[in-house]
């Protein structure tokens, strides 16, 4: 029996944020939500009937999973527990936004076995929140943050740097305020302006309001030091946690472990294959009705591709990866095969290598350049 991480995509939101390029649908009716969650159960049945698996992490992402009535989440988890072997130590995470969290939902999630909450705060500055189309304000966020620890010891908070109107002072105020709630996990993402999003269309309007790249990096490195002071260590490029509170599910991605994704647009890595479902929700529900799967693309990962992914994802981790593990996985010596890349990256001070290979602080700032050397 193999251990598997399970990702569940819930593609529903009250309103999409201006920067969001994830597959999600605004303000859908209850019939569509009901049909979608029924399809999730049918898709999961395919794996129950065809594989012997034990689930050791579950991550419910979106979209905004907390937007849908809690009854759907609870029924789905009950279905999973009834039909699969779930480890007693299973980490079960759900993403939530402040405007859709209630005390009743927090209580229901906890009683259903969810033991980790990931809260999308992004900022505690109202001008910054409005600029990126968030529908909560700082007052709502602070109210929710005061309640989350009543139900969840393990919770994470997301913030974004590089926002319109953001300054070093406004960001430091956001972070210091968040730390008053003692989150055991915190993620800091840089704003990405993706083509096809409202923020991309408004780029000219917002361009002069964005902090400079130097200012953004100043925010990041100050935050790293500030988080270290309160016991949150830097364990992945964008992620910080107290010891024992690292996100086990996301570590599966960075360690190149197997996981199954169910739902519209969900991705999987299973039996040396990467595959993904259709991103059209109606097509997804119709295909599941017909044959239990809605796979749109599938790729058998060659040993060479697997090797590259292991390097790139492994270098996202602050501790990097072990050269012994690389040799055991792929039967080759990393330092011999990648001698020229190592020499070049060490020359520019981008990597350290001593039994493990990892990014330096300069390498973290220029991570894309490091990864390109191995692609």
GROMACS .gro file of N, CA, C and O in nm, residues 4-8 55-60 77 80-81 86 90-94 115 249:
model
   88
    4UNK      N    1  -0.009   0.840  -0.014
    4UNK     CA    2  -0.045   0.936  -0.118
    4UNK      C    3  -0.095   1.065  -0.053
    4UNK      O    4  -0.168   1.063   0.045
    5UNK      N    5  -0.056   1.178  -0.111
    5UNK     CA    6  -0.117   1.305  -0.077
    5UNK      C    7  -0.237   1.328  -0.168
    5UNK      O    8  -0.235   1.290  -0.286
    6UNK      N    9  -0.344   1.384  -0.113
    6UNK     CA   10  -0.465   1.409  -0.191
    6UNK      C   11  -0.492   1.560  -0.196
    6UNK      O   12  -0.505   1.624  -0.092
    7UNK      N   13  -0.498   1.613  -0.318
    7UNK     CA   14  -0.536   1.753  -0.337
    7UNK      C   15  -0.678   1.757  -0.391
    7UNK      O   16  -0.711   1.684  -0.486
    8UNK      N   17  -0.762   1.842  -0.333
    8UNK     CA   18  -0.901   1.859  -0.378
    8UNK      C   19  -0.921   2.004  -0.418
    8UNK      O   20  -0.904   2.095  -0.336
   55UNK      N   21  -0.395   0.749   0.243
   55UNK     CA   22  -0.382   0.894   0.233
   55UNK      C   23  -0.316   0.948   0.359
   55UNK      O   24  -0.363   0.923   0.471
   56UNK      N   25  -0.206   1.023   0.341
   56UNK     CA   26  -0.139   1.078   0.458
   56UNK      C   27  -0.139   1.231   0.463
   56UNK      O   28  -0.101   1.290   0.564
   57UNK      N   29  -0.184   1.296   0.356
   57UNK     CA   30  -0.212   1.440   0.361
   57UNK      C   31  -0.333   1.468   0.270
   57UNK      O   32  -0.351   1.403   0.167
   58UNK      N   33  -0.414   1.564   0.312
   58UNK     CA   34  -0.526   1.612   0.230
   58UNK      C   35  -0.518   1.764   0.229
   58UNK      O   36  -0.505   1.827   0.335
   59UNK      N   37  -0.526   1.821   0.109
   59UNK     CA   38  -0.522   1.967   0.098
   59UNK      C   39  -0.641   2.011   0.014
   59UNK      O   40  -0.653   1.974  -0.103
   60UNK      N   41  -0.731   2.090   0.076
   60UNK     CA   42  -0.849   2.140   0.005
   60UNK      C   43  -0.821   2.285  -0.034
   60UNK      O   44  -0.814   2.374   0.051
   77UNK      N   45  -1.544   1.484   0.321
   77UNK     CA   46  -1.448   1.423   0.412
   77UNK      C   47  -1.504   1.293   0.470
   77UNK      O   48  -1.430   1.194   0.485
   80UNK      N   49  -1.450   1.031   0.214
   80UNK     CA   50  -1.311   0.988   0.207
   80UNK      C   51  -1.278   0.892   0.321
   80UNK      O   52  -1.219   0.785   0.300
   81UNK      N   53  -1.320   0.927   0.443
   81UNK     CA   54  -1.293   0.840   0.557
   81UNK      C   55  -1.365   0.706   0.545
   81UNK      O   56  -1.315   0.602   0.591
   86UNK      N   57  -0.707   0.626   0.579
   86UNK     CA   58  -0.650   0.757   0.607
   86UNK      C   59  -0.563   0.745   0.732
   86UNK      O   60  -0.608   0.697   0.835
   90UNK      N   61  -0.275   1.200   0.955
   90UNK     CA   62  -0.298   1.274   0.831
   90UNK      C   63  -0.315   1.424   0.857
   90UNK      O   64  -0.395   1.466   0.941
   91UNK      N   65  -0.238   1.504   0.785
   91UNK     CA   66  -0.256   1.649   0.788
   91UNK      C   67  -0.368   1.684   0.690
   91UNK      O   68  -0.361   1.649   0.573
   92UNK      N   69  -0.472   1.750   0.740
   92UNK     CA   70  -0.586   1.788   0.655
   92UNK      C   71  -0.598   1.940   0.658
   92UNK      O   72  -0.634   1.999   0.761
   93UNK      N   73  -0.567   2.003   0.546
   93UNK     CA   74  -0.566   2.150   0.536
   93UNK      C   75  -0.682   2.198   0.451
   93UNK      O   76  -0.725   2.130   0.358
   94UNK      N   77  -0.731   2.317   0.484
   94UNK     CA   78  -0.830   2.383   0.400
   94UNK      C   79  -0.793   2.531   0.388
   94UNK      O   80  -0.752   2.594   0.486
  115UNK      N   81  -0.742   1.970   1.045
  115UNK     CA   82  -0.653   2.010   1.154
  115UNK      C   83  -0.554   2.120   1.116
  115UNK      O   84  -0.462   2.151   1.192
  249UNK      N   85   0.181   1.856   0.323
  249UNK     CA   86   0.132   1.832   0.187
  249UNK      C   87   0.221   1.901   0.084
  249UNK      O   88   0.260   1.839  -0.016
   0.00000   0.00000   0.00000
